[in-house]
PDB file of C-alpha atoms and ligand atoms in Angstrom:
ATOM      1  CA  MET A   6     127.794 113.643  90.132  1.00  0.00           C
ATOM      2  CA  LYS A   7     124.151 113.155  91.195  1.00  0.00           C
ATOM      3  CA  ILE A   8     123.660 114.027  94.845  1.00  0.00           C
ATOM      4  CA  ALA A   9     120.447 113.544  96.844  1.00  0.00           C
ATOM      5  CA  VAL A  10     119.600 114.659 100.354  1.00  0.00           C
ATOM      6  CA  TYR A  11     117.407 112.501 102.588  1.00  0.00           C
ATOM      7  CA  PRO A  12     115.990 114.692 105.360  1.00  0.00           C
ATOM      8  CA  GLY A  13     114.189 113.559 108.486  1.00  0.00           C
ATOM      9  CA  SER A  14     114.068 113.606 112.258  1.00  0.00           C
ATOM     10  CA  PHE A  15     115.542 110.099 112.648  1.00  0.00           C
ATOM     11  CA  ASP A  16     114.463 110.064 116.318  1.00  0.00           C
ATOM     12  CA  PRO A  17     115.757 107.331 116.266  1.00  0.00           C
ATOM     13  CA  VAL A  18     116.777 105.786 112.939  1.00  0.00           C
ATOM     14  CA  THR A  19     114.761 102.598 112.205  1.00  0.00           C
ATOM     15  CA  ASN A  20     115.274  99.658 109.847  1.00  0.00           C
ATOM     16  CA  GLY A  21     112.700 101.351 107.574  1.00  0.00           C
ATOM     17  CA  HIS A  22     114.945 104.429 107.262  1.00  0.00           C
ATOM     18  CA  LEU A  23     117.976 102.198 106.692  1.00  0.00           C
ATOM     19  CA  ASP A  24     116.185 100.368 103.890  1.00  0.00           C
ATOM     20  CA  ILE A  25     115.533 103.705 102.143  1.00  0.00           C
ATOM     21  CA  ILE A  26     119.148 104.814 102.764  1.00  0.00           C
ATOM     22  CA  GLY A  27     120.558 101.592 101.296  1.00  0.00           C
ATOM     23  CA  ARG A  28     118.330 101.682  98.230  1.00  0.00           C
ATOM     24  CA  GLY A  29     118.816 105.453  97.782  1.00  0.00           C
ATOM     25  CA  ALA A  30     122.593 105.044  97.931  1.00  0.00           C
ATOM     26  CA  GLY A  31     122.287 102.645  95.005  1.00  0.00           C
ATOM     27  CA  LEU A  32     120.415 105.210  92.896  1.00  0.00           C
ATOM     28  CA  PHE A  33     122.555 108.296  93.461  1.00  0.00           C
ATOM     29  CA  ASP A  34     126.302 108.886  93.372  1.00  0.00           C
ATOM     30  CA  LYS A  35     126.102 110.373  96.831  1.00  0.00           C
ATOM     31  CA  LEU A  36     123.386 110.419  99.472  1.00  0.00           C
ATOM     32  CA  VAL A  37     123.514 113.024 102.230  1.00  0.00           C
ATOM     33  CA  VAL A  38     121.295 112.052 105.157  1.00  0.00           C
ATOM     34  CA  ALA A  39     120.232 115.348 106.727  1.00  0.00           C
ATOM     35  CA  VAL A  40     119.100 115.196 110.344  1.00  0.00           C
ATOM     36  CA  ALA A  41     116.689 117.983 111.205  1.00  0.00           C
ATOM     37  CA  ARG A  42     117.467 119.813 114.421  1.00  0.00           C
ATOM     38  CA  ASN A  43     113.683 120.116 115.028  1.00  0.00           C
ATOM     39  CA  PRO A  44     113.565 121.479 118.586  1.00  0.00           C
ATOM     40  CA  ARG A  45     109.819 122.110 118.168  1.00  0.00           C
ATOM     41  CA  LYS A  46     109.196 118.362 117.785  1.00  0.00           C
ATOM     42  CA  LYS A  47     110.848 117.823 121.194  1.00  0.00           C
ATOM     43  CA  PRO A  48     112.935 114.836 120.091  1.00  0.00           C
ATOM     44  CA  LEU A  49     113.758 112.042 122.557  1.00  0.00           C
ATOM     45  CA  PHE A  50     117.366 111.944 121.344  1.00  0.00           C
ATOM     46  CA  THR A  51     119.675 114.948 121.017  1.00  0.00           C
ATOM     47  CA  LEU A  52     120.882 115.931 117.555  1.00  0.00           C
ATOM     48  CA  GLU A  53     124.321 114.503 118.388  1.00  0.00           C
ATOM     49  CA  GLU A  54     122.821 111.176 119.475  1.00  0.00           C
ATOM     50  CA  ARG A  55     120.677 110.909 116.339  1.00  0.00           C
ATOM     51  CA  ILE A  56     123.724 111.605 114.143  1.00  0.00           C
ATOM     52  CA  LEU A  57     125.854 109.093 116.044  1.00  0.00           C
ATOM     53  CA  MET A  58     123.247 106.312 115.686  1.00  0.00           C
ATOM     54  CA  LEU A  59     122.957 106.973 111.936  1.00  0.00           C
ATOM     55  CA  LYS A  60     126.744 107.066 111.449  1.00  0.00           C
ATOM     56  CA  GLU A  61     127.128 103.746 113.220  1.00  0.00           C
ATOM     57  CA  SER A  62     124.239 102.138 111.307  1.00  0.00           C
ATOM     58  CA  ALA A  63     125.279 103.328 107.832  1.00  0.00           C
ATOM     59  CA  LYS A  64     129.052 103.039 108.182  1.00  0.00           C
ATOM     60  CA  ARG A  65     129.329 100.314 105.538  1.00  0.00           C
ATOM     61  CA  LEU A  66     127.840 102.536 102.820  1.00  0.00           C
ATOM     62  CA  SER A  67     130.768 104.504 101.420  1.00  0.00           C
ATOM     63  CA  ASN A  68     128.720 107.046  99.417  1.00  0.00           C
ATOM     64  CA  VAL A  69     126.474 107.983 102.356  1.00  0.00           C
ATOM     65  CA  GLU A  70     127.257 111.027 104.459  1.00  0.00           C
ATOM     66  CA  ILE A  71     125.451 111.903 107.677  1.00  0.00           C
ATOM     67  CA  SER A  72     124.933 115.612 108.224  1.00  0.00           C
ATOM     68  CA  CYS A  73     122.407 117.945 109.860  1.00  0.00           C
ATOM     69  CA  PHE A  74     120.497 121.070 108.984  1.00  0.00           C
ATOM     70  CA  ASN A  75     118.618 123.905 110.547  1.00  0.00           C
ATOM     71  CA  GLY A  76     115.956 125.827 108.657  1.00  0.00           C
ATOM     72  CA  LEU A  77     114.758 125.051 105.158  1.00  0.00           C
ATOM     73  CA  ILE A  78     115.742 121.770 103.503  1.00  0.00           C
ATOM     74  CA  VAL A  79     115.789 123.531 100.116  1.00  0.00           C
ATOM     75  CA  ASP A  80     118.574 125.840 101.355  1.00  0.00           C
ATOM     76  CA  PHE A  81     120.575 122.862 102.608  1.00  0.00           C
ATOM     77  CA  ALA A  82     119.981 120.989  99.339  1.00  0.00           C
ATOM     78  CA  CYS A  83     121.151 124.009  97.331  1.00  0.00           C
ATOM     79  CA  GLU A  84     124.266 124.370  99.519  1.00  0.00           C
ATOM     80  CA  ARG A  85     125.099 120.704  98.872  1.00  0.00           C
ATOM     81  CA  GLN A  86     124.293 121.047  95.139  1.00  0.00           C
ATOM     82  CA  ALA A  87     121.758 118.235  95.417  1.00  0.00           C
ATOM     83  CA  ALA A  88     119.715 117.230  92.378  1.00  0.00           C
ATOM     84  CA  ALA A  89     116.862 115.863  94.484  1.00  0.00           C
ATOM     85  CA  ILE A  90     115.343 115.412  97.915  1.00  0.00           C
ATOM     86  CA  LEU A  91     114.699 111.767  98.780  1.00  0.00           C
ATOM     87  CA  ARG A  92     111.706 110.751 100.932  1.00  0.00           C
ATOM     88  CA  GLY A  93     110.186 107.425 101.901  1.00  0.00           C
ATOM     89  CA  LEU A  94     106.484 106.678 101.550  1.00  0.00           C
ATOM     90  CA  ARG A  95     104.621 104.261 103.771  1.00  0.00           C
ATOM     91  CA  ALA A  96     100.876 104.164 104.147  1.00  0.00           C
ATOM     92  CA  LEU A  97      98.425 106.338 102.251  1.00  0.00           C
ATOM     93  CA  SER A  98      98.530 108.660 105.242  1.00  0.00           C
ATOM     94  CA  ASP A  99     102.053 109.826 104.311  1.00  0.00           C
ATOM     95  CA  PHE A 100     100.908 110.942 100.883  1.00  0.00           C
ATOM     96  CA  GLU A 101      99.053 114.153 101.638  1.00  0.00           C
ATOM     97  CA  TYR A 102     101.795 115.698 103.751  1.00  0.00           C
ATOM     98  CA  GLU A 103     104.551 114.583 101.382  1.00  0.00           C
ATOM     99  CA  PHE A 104     102.624 115.839  98.341  1.00  0.00           C
ATOM    100  CA  GLN A 105     102.299 119.254  99.973  1.00  0.00           C
ATOM    101  CA  MET A 106     105.980 119.423 101.012  1.00  0.00           C
ATOM    102  CA  ALA A 107     107.210 118.305  97.588  1.00  0.00           C
ATOM    103  CA  SER A 108     105.053 120.934  95.863  1.00  0.00           C
ATOM    104  CA  VAL A 109     106.211 123.701  98.219  1.00  0.00           C
ATOM    105  CA  ASN A 110     109.856 122.698  97.858  1.00  0.00           C
ATOM    106  CA  ARG A 111     109.649 122.626  94.072  1.00  0.00           C
ATOM    107  CA  LYS A 112     108.085 126.091  94.126  1.00  0.00           C
ATOM    108  CA  ILE A 113     110.496 127.749  96.560  1.00  0.00           C
ATOM    109  CA  GLY A 114     113.664 125.785  95.807  1.00  0.00           C
ATOM    110  CA  ASN A 115     113.136 124.553  92.258  1.00  0.00           C
ATOM    111  CA  ILE A 116     114.079 121.068  93.414  1.00  0.00           C
ATOM    112  CA  GLU A 117     112.502 117.688  92.702  1.00  0.00           C
ATOM    113  CA  THR A 118     111.512 115.226  95.424  1.00  0.00           C
ATOM    114  CA  VAL A 119     112.041 111.545  94.663  1.00  0.00           C
ATOM    115  CA  PHE A 120     109.847 109.087  96.574  1.00  0.00           C
ATOM    116  CA  MET A 121     110.758 105.563  97.413  1.00  0.00           C
ATOM    117  CA  MET A 122     108.095 103.098  98.437  1.00  0.00           C
ATOM    118  CA  THR A 123     108.724 101.492 101.794  1.00  0.00           C
ATOM    119  CA  GLY A 124     109.965  97.900 101.881  1.00  0.00           C
ATOM    120  CA  ASN A 125     106.881  95.726 102.627  1.00  0.00           C
ATOM    121  CA  GLU A 126     108.322  94.519 105.901  1.00  0.00           C
ATOM    122  CA  TYR A 127     108.765  98.121 107.134  1.00  0.00           C
ATOM    123  CA  ALA A 128     105.429  99.570 106.040  1.00  0.00           C
ATOM    124  CA  TYR A 129     104.143  99.719 109.623  1.00  0.00           C
ATOM    125  CA  LEU A 130     107.377 101.012 111.142  1.00  0.00           C
ATOM    126  CA  SER A 131     107.832 104.525 112.528  1.00  0.00           C
ATOM    127  CA  SER A 132     110.182 106.114 115.051  1.00  0.00           C
ATOM    128  CA  SER A 133     107.166 107.018 117.218  1.00  0.00           C
ATOM    129  CA  ALA A 134     105.948 103.403 117.360  1.00  0.00           C
ATOM    130  CA  VAL A 135     109.447 102.249 118.297  1.00  0.00           C
ATOM    131  CA  LYS A 136     109.669 104.846 121.100  1.00  0.00           C
ATOM    132  CA  GLU A 137     106.234 103.870 122.388  1.00  0.00           C
ATOM    133  CA  VAL A 138     107.135 100.160 122.541  1.00  0.00           C
ATOM    134  CA  ALA A 139     110.531 100.874 124.158  1.00  0.00           C
ATOM    135  CA  SER A 140     109.037 103.212 126.763  1.00  0.00           C
ATOM    136  CA  PHE A 141     106.906 100.332 128.097  1.00  0.00           C
ATOM    137  CA  GLY A 142     109.830  97.920 128.089  1.00  0.00           C
ATOM    138  CA  GLY A 143     108.789  96.085 124.893  1.00  0.00           C
ATOM    139  CA  CYS A 144     111.252  94.394 122.547  1.00  0.00           C
ATOM    140  CA  VAL A 145     112.334  96.549 119.595  1.00  0.00           C
ATOM    141  CA  LYS A 146     114.960  94.178 118.197  1.00  0.00           C
ATOM    142  CA  GLY A 147     113.539  93.667 114.690  1.00  0.00           C
ATOM    143  CA  PHE A 148     112.672  97.348 114.305  1.00  0.00           C
ATOM    144  CA  VAL A 149     115.983  99.130 114.793  1.00  0.00           C
ATOM    145  CA  PRO A 150     119.682  98.217 114.492  1.00  0.00           C
ATOM    146  CA  GLN A 151     121.461  96.793 117.535  1.00  0.00           C
ATOM    147  CA  ASN A 152     123.237 100.042 118.468  1.00  0.00           C
ATOM    148  CA  VAL A 153     119.861 101.815 118.583  1.00  0.00           C
ATOM    149  CA  VAL A 154     118.352  99.054 120.774  1.00  0.00           C
ATOM    150  CA  ARG A 155     121.101  99.831 123.313  1.00  0.00           C
ATOM    151  CA  MET A 156     120.583 103.598 123.114  1.00  0.00           C
ATOM    152  CA  LEU A 157     116.803 103.187 123.545  1.00  0.00           C
ATOM    153  CA  MET A 158     117.228 100.958 126.574  1.00  0.00           C
ATOM    154  CA  GLU A 159     119.525 103.506 128.187  1.00  0.00           C
ATOM    155  CA  LYS A 160     117.199 106.407 127.392  1.00  0.00           C
ATOM    156  CA  CYS A 161     114.171 104.568 128.775  1.00  0.00           C
ATOM    157  CA  LYS A 162     116.004 103.844 132.036  1.00  0.00           C
ATOM    158  CA  GLN A 163     116.526 107.588 132.660  1.00  0.00           C
TER     159      GLN A 163
HETATM  160  P1  ADP B   8     110.060 113.514 109.442  1.00  0.00           P
HETATM  161  O1  ADP B   8     109.901 114.168 110.775  1.00  0.00           O
HETATM  162  O2  ADP B   8     110.713 114.404 108.413  1.00  0.00           O
HETATM  163  O3  ADP B   8     108.836 112.816 108.916  1.00  0.00           O
HETATM  164  P2  ADP B   8     111.137 110.841 109.935  1.00  0.00           P
HETATM  165  O4  ADP B   8     112.453 110.529 110.557  1.00  0.00           O
HETATM  166  O5  ADP B   8     109.917 110.382 110.631  1.00  0.00           O
HETATM  167  O6  ADP B   8     111.182 112.415 109.723  1.00  0.00           O
HETATM  168  O7  ADP B   8     111.100 110.277 108.449  1.00  0.00           O
HETATM  169  C1  ADP B   8     112.042 110.662 107.487  1.00  0.00           C
HETATM  170  C2  ADP B   8     111.656 110.088 106.138  1.00  0.00           C
HETATM  171  O8  ADP B   8     111.724 108.661 106.198  1.00  0.00           O
HETATM  172  C3  ADP B   8     110.240 110.416 105.676  1.00  0.00           C
HETATM  173  O9  ADP B   8     110.254 110.546 104.267  1.00  0.00           O
HETATM  174  C4  ADP B   8     109.452 109.195 106.081  1.00  0.00           C
HETATM  175  O10 ADP B   8     108.293 109.024 105.284  1.00  0.00           O
HETATM  176  C5  ADP B   8     110.472 108.114 105.812  1.00  0.00           C
HETATM  177  N1  ADP B   8     110.222 106.915 106.602  1.00  0.00           N
HETATM  178  C6  ADP B   8     110.061 106.791 107.923  1.00  0.00           C
HETATM  179  N2  ADP B   8     109.823 105.508 108.287  1.00  0.00           N
HETATM  180  C7  ADP B   8     109.833 104.802 107.135  1.00  0.00           C
HETATM  181  C8  ADP B   8     109.608 103.407 106.803  1.00  0.00           C
HETATM  182  N3  ADP B   8     109.318 102.510 107.749  1.00  0.00           N
HETATM  183  N4  ADP B   8     109.670 103.040 105.503  1.00  0.00           N
HETATM  184  C9  ADP B   8     109.940 103.965 104.545  1.00  0.00           C
HETATM  185  N5  ADP B   8     110.151 105.278 104.776  1.00  0.00           N
HETATM  186  C10 ADP B   8     110.088 105.698 106.049  1.00  0.00           C
END
């Protein structure tokens, strides 16, 4: 059974992430979405909230599991006996960082990273842009699933 892990902050999950999850689930027998605890990034949503939003958004995909990790992704991948780490690539600007991470992870964890090109309609989409728009009361409907629109509106009221 070919397992892949798809790590990220998912603060919050966007339609761009969901596109990668859907396509990744079609490539591997099982896809484990791994939410990084990431306290240093000072996420807007708690780990529990980020997991909940992902679970709700990906509930129709039976071979997708939502989990979380602390520490090195290579340790989590090894624990889950994953054959690969899955990452999405958007603009050229993603390349340098992803190239470095993939090289480091192959060196320390002997694991391959598989990249999936963003869907054209999501190439501009990032969690930070969504949070920025929502914080000023802008409409984020086409960017994130409906359950996340609700969570963002609540968060921005606080
Ligand atoms: P991280 O903090 O690890 O970058 P993110 O949640 O921002 O976490 O992203 C997780 C993964 O999803 C990364 O591989 C990122 O490049 C990818 N990703 C984010 N947004 C998109 C998008 N719109 N299209 C394709 N991939 C994306």
